[in-house]
mmCIF file with all atom_site columns, C-alpha atoms and ligand atoms in Angstrom:
data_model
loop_
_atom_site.group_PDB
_atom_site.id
_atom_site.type_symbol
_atom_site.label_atom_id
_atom_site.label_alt_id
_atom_site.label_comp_id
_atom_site.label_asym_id
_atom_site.label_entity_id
_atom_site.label_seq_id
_atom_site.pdbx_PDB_ins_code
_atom_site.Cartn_x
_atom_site.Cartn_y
_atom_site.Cartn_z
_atom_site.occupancy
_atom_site.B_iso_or_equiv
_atom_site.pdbx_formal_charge
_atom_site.auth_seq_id
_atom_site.auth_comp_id
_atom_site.auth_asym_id
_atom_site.auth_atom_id
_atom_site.pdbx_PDB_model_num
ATOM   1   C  CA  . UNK A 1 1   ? 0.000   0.000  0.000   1.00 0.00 ? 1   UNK A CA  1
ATOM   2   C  CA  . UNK A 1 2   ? 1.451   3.375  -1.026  1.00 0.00 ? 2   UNK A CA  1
ATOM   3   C  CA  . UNK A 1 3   ? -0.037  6.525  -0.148  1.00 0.00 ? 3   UNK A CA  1
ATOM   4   C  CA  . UNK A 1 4   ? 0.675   9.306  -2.258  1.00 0.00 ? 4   UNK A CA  1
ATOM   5   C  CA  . UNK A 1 5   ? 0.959   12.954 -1.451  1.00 0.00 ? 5   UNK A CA  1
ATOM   6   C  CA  . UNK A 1 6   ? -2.265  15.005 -2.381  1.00 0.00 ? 6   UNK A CA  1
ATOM   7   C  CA  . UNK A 1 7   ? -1.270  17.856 -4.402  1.00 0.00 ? 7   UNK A CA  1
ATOM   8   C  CA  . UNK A 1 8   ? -3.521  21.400 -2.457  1.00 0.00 ? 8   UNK A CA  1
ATOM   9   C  CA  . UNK A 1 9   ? -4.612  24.389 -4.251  1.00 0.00 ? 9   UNK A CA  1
ATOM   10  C  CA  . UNK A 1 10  ? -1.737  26.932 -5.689  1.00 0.00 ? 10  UNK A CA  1
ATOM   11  C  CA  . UNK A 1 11  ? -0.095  23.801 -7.244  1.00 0.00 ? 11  UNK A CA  1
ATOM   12  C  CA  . UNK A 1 12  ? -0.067  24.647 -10.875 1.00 0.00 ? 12  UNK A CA  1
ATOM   13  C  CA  . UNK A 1 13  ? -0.922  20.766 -11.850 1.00 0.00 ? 13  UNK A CA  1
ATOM   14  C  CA  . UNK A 1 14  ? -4.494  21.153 -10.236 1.00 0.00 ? 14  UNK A CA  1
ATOM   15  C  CA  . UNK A 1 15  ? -4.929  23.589 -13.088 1.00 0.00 ? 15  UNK A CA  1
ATOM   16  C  CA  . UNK A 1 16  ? -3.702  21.899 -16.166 1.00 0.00 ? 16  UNK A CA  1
ATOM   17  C  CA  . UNK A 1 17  ? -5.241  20.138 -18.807 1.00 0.00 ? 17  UNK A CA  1
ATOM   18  C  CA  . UNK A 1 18  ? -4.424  15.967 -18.517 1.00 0.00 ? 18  UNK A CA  1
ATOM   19  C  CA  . UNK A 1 19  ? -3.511  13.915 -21.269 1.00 0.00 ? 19  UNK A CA  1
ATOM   20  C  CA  . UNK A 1 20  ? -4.920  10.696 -22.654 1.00 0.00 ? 20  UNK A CA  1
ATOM   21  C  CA  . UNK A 1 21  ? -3.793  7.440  -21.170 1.00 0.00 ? 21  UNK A CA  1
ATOM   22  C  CA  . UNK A 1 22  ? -2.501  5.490  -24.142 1.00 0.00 ? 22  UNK A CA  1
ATOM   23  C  CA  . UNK A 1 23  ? -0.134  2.597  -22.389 1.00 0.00 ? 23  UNK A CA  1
ATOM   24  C  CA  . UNK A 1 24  ? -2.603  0.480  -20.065 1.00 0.00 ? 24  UNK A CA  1
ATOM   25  C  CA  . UNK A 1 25  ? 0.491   -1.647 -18.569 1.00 0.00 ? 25  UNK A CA  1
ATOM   26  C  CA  . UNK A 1 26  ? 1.729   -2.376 -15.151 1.00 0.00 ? 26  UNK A CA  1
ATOM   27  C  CA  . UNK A 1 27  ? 2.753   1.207  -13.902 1.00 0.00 ? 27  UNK A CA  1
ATOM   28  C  CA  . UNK A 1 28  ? -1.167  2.197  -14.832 1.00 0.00 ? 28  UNK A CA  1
ATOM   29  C  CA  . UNK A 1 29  ? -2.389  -0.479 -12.639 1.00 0.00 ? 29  UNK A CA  1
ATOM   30  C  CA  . UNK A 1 30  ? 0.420   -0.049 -9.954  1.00 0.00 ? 30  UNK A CA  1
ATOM   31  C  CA  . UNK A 1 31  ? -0.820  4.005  -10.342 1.00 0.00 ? 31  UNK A CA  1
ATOM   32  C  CA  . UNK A 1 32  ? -4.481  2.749  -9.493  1.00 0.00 ? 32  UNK A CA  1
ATOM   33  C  CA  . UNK A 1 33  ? -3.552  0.966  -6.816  1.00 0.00 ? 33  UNK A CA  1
ATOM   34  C  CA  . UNK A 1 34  ? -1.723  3.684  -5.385  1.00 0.00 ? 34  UNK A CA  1
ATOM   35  C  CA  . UNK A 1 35  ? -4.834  6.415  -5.741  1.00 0.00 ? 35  UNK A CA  1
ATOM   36  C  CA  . UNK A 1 36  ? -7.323  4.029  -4.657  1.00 0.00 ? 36  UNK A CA  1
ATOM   37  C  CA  . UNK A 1 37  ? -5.405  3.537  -1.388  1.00 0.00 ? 37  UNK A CA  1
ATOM   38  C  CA  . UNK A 1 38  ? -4.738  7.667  -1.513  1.00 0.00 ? 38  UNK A CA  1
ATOM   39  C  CA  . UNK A 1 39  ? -8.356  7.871  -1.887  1.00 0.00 ? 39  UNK A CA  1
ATOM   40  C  CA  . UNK A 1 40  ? -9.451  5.778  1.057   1.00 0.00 ? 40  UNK A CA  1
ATOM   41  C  CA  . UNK A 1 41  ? -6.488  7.162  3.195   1.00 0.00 ? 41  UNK A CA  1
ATOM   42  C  CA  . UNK A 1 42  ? -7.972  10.281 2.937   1.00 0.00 ? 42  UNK A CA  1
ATOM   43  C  CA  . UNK A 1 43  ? -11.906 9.256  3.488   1.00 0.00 ? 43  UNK A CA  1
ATOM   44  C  CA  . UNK A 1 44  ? -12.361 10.560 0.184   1.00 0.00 ? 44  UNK A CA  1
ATOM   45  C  CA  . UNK A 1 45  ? -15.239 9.438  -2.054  1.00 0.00 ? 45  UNK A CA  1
ATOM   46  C  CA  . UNK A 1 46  ? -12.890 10.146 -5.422  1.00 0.00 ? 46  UNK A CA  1
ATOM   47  C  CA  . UNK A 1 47  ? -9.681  10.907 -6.377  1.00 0.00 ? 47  UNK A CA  1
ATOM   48  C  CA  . UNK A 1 48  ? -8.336  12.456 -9.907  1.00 0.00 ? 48  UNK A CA  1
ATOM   49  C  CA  . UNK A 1 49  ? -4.799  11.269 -11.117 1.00 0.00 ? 49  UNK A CA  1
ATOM   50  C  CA  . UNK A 1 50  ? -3.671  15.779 -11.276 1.00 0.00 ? 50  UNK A CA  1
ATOM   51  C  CA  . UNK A 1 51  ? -4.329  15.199 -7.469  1.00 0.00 ? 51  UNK A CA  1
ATOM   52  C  CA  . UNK A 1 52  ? -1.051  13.152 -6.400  1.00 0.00 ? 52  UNK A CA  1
ATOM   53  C  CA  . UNK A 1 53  ? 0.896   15.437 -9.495  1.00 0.00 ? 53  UNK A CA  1
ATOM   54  C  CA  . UNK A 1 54  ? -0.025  12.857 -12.443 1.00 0.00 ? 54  UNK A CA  1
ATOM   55  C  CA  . UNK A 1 55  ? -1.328  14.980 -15.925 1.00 0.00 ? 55  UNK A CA  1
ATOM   56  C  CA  . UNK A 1 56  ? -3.715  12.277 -17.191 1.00 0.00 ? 56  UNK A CA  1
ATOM   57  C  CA  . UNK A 1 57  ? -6.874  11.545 -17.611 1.00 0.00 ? 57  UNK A CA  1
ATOM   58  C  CA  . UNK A 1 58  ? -7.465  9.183  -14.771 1.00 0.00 ? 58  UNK A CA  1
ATOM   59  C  CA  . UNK A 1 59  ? -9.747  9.252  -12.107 1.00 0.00 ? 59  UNK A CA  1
ATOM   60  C  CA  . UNK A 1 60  ? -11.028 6.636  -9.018  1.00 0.00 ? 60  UNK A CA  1
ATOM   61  C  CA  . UNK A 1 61  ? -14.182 6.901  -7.266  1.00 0.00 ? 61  UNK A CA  1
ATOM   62  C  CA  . UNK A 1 62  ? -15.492 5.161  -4.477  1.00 0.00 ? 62  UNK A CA  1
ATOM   63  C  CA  . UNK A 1 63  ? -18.846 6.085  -3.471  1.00 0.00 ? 63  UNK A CA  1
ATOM   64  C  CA  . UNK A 1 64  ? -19.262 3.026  -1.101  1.00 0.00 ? 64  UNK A CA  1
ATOM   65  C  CA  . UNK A 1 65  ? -21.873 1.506  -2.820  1.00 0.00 ? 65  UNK A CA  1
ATOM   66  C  CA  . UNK A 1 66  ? -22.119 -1.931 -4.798  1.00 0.00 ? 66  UNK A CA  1
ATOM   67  C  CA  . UNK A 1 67  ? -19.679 -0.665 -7.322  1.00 0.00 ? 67  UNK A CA  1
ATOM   68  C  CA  . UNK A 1 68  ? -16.574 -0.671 -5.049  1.00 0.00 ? 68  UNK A CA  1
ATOM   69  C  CA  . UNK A 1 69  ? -14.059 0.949  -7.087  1.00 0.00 ? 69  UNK A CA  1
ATOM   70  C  CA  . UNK A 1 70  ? -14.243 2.301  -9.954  1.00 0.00 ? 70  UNK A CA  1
ATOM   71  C  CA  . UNK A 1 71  ? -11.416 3.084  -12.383 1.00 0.00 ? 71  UNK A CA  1
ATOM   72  C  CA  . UNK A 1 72  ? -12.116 5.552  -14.844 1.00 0.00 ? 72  UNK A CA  1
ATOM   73  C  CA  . UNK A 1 73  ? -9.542  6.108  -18.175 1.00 0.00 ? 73  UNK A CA  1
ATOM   74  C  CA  . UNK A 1 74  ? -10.216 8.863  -20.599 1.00 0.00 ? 74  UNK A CA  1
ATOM   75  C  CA  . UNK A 1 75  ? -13.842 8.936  -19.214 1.00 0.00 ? 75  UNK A CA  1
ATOM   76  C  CA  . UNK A 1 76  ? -16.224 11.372 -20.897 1.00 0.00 ? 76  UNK A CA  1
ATOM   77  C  CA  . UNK A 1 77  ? -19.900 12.628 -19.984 1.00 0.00 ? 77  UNK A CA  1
ATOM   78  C  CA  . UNK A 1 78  ? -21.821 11.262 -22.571 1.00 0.00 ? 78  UNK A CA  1
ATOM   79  C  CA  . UNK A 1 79  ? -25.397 11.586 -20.939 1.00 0.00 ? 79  UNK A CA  1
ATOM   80  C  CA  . UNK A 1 80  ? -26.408 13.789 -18.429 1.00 0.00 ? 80  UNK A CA  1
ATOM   81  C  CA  . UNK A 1 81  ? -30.667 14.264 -16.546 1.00 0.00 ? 81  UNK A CA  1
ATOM   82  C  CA  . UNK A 1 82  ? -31.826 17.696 -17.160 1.00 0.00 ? 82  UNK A CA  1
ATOM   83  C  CA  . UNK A 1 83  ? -32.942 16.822 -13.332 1.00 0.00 ? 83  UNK A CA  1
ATOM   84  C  CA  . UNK A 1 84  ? -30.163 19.067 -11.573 1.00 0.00 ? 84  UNK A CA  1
ATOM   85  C  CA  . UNK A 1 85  ? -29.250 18.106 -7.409  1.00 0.00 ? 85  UNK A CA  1
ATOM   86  C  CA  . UNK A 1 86  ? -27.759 21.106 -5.379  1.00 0.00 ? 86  UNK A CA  1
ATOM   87  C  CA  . UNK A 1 87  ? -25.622 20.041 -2.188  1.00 0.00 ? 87  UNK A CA  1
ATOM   88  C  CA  . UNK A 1 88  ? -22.703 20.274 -0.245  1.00 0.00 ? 88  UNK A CA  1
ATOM   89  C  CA  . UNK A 1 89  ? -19.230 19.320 -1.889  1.00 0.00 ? 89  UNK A CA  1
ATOM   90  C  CA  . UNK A 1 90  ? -15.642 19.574 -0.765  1.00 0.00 ? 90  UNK A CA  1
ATOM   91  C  CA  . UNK A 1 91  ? -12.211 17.849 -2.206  1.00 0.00 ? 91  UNK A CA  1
ATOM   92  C  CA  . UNK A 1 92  ? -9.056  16.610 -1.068  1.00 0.00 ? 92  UNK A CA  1
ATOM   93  C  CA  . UNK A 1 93  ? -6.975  19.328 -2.477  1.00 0.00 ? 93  UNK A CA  1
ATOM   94  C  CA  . UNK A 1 94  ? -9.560  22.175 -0.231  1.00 0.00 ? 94  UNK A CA  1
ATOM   95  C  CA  . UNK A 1 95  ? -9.444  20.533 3.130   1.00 0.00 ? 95  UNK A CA  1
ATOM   96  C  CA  . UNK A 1 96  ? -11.385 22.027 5.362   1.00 0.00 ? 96  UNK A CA  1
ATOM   97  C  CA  . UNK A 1 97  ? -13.445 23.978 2.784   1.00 0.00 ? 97  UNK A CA  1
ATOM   98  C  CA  . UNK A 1 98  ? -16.649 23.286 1.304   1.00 0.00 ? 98  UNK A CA  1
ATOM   99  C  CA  . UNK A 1 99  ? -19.387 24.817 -0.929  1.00 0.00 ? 99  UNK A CA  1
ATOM   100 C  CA  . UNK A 1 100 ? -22.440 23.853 -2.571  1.00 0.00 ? 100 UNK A CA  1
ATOM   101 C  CA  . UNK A 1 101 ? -22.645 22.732 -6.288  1.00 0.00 ? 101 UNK A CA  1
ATOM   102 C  CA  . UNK A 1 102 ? -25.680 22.046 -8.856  1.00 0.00 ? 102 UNK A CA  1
ATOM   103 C  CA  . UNK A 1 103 ? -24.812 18.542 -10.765 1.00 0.00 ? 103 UNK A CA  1
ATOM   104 C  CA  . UNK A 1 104 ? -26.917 16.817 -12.715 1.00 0.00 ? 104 UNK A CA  1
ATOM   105 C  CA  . UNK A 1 105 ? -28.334 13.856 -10.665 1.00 0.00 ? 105 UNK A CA  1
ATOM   106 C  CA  . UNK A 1 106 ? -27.830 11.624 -13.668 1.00 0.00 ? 106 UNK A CA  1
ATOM   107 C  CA  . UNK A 1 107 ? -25.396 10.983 -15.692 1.00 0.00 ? 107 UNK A CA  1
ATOM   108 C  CA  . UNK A 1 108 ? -23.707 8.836  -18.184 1.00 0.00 ? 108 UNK A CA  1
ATOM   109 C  CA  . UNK A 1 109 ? -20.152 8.505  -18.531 1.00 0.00 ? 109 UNK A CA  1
ATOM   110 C  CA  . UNK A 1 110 ? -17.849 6.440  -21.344 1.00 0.00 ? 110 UNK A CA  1
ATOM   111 C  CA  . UNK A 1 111 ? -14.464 5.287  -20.328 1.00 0.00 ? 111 UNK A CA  1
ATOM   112 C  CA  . UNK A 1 112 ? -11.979 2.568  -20.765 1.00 0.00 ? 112 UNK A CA  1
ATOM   113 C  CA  . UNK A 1 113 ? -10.853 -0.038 -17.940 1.00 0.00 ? 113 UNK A CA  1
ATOM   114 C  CA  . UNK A 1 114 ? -7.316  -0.510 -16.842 1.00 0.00 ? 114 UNK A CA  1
ATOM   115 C  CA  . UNK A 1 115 ? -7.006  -2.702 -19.826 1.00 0.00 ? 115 UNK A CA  1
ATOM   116 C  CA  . UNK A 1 116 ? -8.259  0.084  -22.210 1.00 0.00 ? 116 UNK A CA  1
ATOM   117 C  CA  . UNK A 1 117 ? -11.910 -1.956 -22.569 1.00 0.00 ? 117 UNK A CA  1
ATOM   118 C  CA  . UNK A 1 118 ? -14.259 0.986  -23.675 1.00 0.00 ? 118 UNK A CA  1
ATOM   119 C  CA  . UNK A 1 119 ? -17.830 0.735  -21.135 1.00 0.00 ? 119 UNK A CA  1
ATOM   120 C  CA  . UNK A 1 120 ? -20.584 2.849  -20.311 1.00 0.00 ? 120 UNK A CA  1
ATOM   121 C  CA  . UNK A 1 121 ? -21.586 3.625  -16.598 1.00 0.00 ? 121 UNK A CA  1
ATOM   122 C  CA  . UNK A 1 122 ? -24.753 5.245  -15.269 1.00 0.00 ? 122 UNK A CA  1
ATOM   123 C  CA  . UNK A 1 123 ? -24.622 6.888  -11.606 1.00 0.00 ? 123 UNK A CA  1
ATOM   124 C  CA  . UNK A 1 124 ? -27.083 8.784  -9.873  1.00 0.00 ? 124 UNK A CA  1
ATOM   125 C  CA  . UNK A 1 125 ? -27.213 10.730 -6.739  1.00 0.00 ? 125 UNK A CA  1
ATOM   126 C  CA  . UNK A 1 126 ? -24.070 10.891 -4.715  1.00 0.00 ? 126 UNK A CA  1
ATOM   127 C  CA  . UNK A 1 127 ? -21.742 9.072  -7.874  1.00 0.00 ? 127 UNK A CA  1
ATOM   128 C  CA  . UNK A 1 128 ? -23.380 11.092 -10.356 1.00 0.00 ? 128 UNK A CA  1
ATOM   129 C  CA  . UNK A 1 129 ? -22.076 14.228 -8.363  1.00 0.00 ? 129 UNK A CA  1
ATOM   130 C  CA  . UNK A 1 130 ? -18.326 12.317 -8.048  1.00 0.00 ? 130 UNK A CA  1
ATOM   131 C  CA  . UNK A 1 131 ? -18.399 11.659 -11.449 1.00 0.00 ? 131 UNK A CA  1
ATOM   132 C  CA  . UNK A 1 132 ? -18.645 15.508 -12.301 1.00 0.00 ? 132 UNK A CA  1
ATOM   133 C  CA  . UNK A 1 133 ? -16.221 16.698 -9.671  1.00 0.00 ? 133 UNK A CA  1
ATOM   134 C  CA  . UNK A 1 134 ? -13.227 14.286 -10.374 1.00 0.00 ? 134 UNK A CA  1
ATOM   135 C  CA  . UNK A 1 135 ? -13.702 14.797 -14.494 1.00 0.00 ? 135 UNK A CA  1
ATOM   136 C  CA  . UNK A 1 136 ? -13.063 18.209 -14.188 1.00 0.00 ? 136 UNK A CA  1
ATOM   137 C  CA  . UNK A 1 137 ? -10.229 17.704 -12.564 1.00 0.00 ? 137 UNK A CA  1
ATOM   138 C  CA  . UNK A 1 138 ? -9.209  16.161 -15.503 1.00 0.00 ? 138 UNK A CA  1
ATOM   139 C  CA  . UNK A 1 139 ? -9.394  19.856 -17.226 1.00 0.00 ? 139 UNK A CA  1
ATOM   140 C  CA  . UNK A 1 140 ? -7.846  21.663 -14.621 1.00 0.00 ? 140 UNK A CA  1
ATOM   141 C  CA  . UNK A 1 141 ? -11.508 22.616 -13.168 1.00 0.00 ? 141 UNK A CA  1
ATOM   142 C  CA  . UNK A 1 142 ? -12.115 22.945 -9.421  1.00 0.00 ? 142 UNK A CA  1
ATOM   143 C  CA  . UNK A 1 143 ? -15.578 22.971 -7.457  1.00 0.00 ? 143 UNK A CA  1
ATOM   144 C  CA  . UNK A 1 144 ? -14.867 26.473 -6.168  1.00 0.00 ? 144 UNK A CA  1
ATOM   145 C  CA  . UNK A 1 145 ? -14.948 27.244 -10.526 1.00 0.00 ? 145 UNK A CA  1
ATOM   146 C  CA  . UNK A 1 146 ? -18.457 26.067 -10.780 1.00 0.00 ? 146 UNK A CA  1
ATOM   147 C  CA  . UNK A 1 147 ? -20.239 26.369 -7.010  1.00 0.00 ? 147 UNK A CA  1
ATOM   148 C  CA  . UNK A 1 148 ? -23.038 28.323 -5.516  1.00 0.00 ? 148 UNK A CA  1
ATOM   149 C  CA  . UNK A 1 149 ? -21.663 29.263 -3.258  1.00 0.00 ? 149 UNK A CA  1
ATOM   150 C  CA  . UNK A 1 150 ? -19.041 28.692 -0.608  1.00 0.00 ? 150 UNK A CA  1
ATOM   151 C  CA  . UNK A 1 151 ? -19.821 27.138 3.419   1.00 0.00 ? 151 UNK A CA  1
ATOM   152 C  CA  . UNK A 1 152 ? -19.284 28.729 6.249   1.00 0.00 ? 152 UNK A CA  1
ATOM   153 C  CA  . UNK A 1 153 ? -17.260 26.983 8.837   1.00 0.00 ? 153 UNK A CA  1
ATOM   154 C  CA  . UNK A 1 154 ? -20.657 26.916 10.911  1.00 0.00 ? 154 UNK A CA  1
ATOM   155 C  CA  . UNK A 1 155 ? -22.238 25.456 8.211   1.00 0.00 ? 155 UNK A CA  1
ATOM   156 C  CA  . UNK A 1 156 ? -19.567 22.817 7.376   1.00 0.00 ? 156 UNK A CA  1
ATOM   157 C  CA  . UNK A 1 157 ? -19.877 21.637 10.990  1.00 0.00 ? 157 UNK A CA  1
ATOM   158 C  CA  . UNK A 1 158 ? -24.140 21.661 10.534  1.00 0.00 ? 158 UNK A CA  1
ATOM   159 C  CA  . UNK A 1 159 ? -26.772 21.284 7.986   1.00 0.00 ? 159 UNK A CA  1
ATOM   160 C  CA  . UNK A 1 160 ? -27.705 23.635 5.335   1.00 0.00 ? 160 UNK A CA  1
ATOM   161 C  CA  . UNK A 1 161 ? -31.444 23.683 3.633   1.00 0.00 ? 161 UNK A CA  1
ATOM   162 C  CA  . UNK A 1 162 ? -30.115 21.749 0.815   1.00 0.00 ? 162 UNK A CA  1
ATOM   163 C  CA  . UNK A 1 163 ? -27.981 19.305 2.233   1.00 0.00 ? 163 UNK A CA  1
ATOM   164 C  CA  . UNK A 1 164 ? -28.191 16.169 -0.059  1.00 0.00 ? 164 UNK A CA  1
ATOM   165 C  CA  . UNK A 1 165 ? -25.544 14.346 1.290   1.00 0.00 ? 165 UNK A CA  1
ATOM   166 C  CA  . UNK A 1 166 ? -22.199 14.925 2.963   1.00 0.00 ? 166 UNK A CA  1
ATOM   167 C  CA  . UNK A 1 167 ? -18.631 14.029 0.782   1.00 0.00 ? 167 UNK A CA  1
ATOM   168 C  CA  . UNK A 1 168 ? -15.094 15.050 0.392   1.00 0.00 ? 168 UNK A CA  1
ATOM   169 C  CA  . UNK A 1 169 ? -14.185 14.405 -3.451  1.00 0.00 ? 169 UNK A CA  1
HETATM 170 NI NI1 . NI  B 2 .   ? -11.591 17.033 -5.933  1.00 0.00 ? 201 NI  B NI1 1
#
């Protein structure tokens, strides 16, 4: 088990573009491994390759639901509900921060496995919202780009009118 160092806001690789994957060998999978146990380290629900200082387009998520977790190469949004959910969001490279974000509650997302096997995944609720917040990463796109607004420590701590559900991403 290797836990990686999670990159914060001001590093310049939060805000760059990623690359494809192209080679799906040994150091991807070893590189999976490696964010998956990052991820769960950290009590994080996702994790996006930029985070530990890696430009490509390769994220984890682990939702805690049936799904366990799932890898994500060169994924892309290829469906999303017009239904929209608003609720709280934070990530691993804002601790302590948190704000509240509109996401579809649906959406549809194409990828490739760690062997480079193209599939389709729906999520809803709770992984829809991870979905969206670890694929911008991807772009160099942060939740604090596209929220609401931001939490108040009082309201991190509490409830807020909307609150859907609770996750660091
Ligand atoms: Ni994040």
């Amino acid at each position: 088990m290797a836990i990686r160092k999670i990159m914060k806001l001001g590093e310049d690789v939060l805000r760059k573009p990623c690359k494809k994957v192209e080679k799906f060998d040994l150091r991807l999978h070893l590189l999976l491994k490696d964010m998956a146990d990052t991820m769960h380290d950290a009590d994080g629900v996702g994790l996006a390759a930029p985070q530990v200082g890696i430009l490509r387009r390769i994220v984890v998520i682990d939702v805690g639901d049936e799904h366990g977790v799932i890898e994500l190469m060169n994924p892309e949004i290829t469906e999303r509900s017009e239904e929209i959910q608003t609720g709280r969001e934070g990530c691993l490279s804002l601790p302590g921060r948190q704000g509240v974000v509109s996401r579809p509650m649906r959406v549809t997302v194409h990828a490739q496995d760690r062997h480079g096997k193209p599939f389709d995944l729906e999520g809803e609720g709770l992984l829809a919202r991870a979905i969206c917040h670890e694929l911008d990463h991807l772009d160099g796109r942060l939740y604090i780009d596209v929220m609401d607004r931001e939490l108040t420590e009082e309201e991190i701590e509490g409830h807020i009118p909307e609150d859907g559900e609770e996750d660091e991403e």
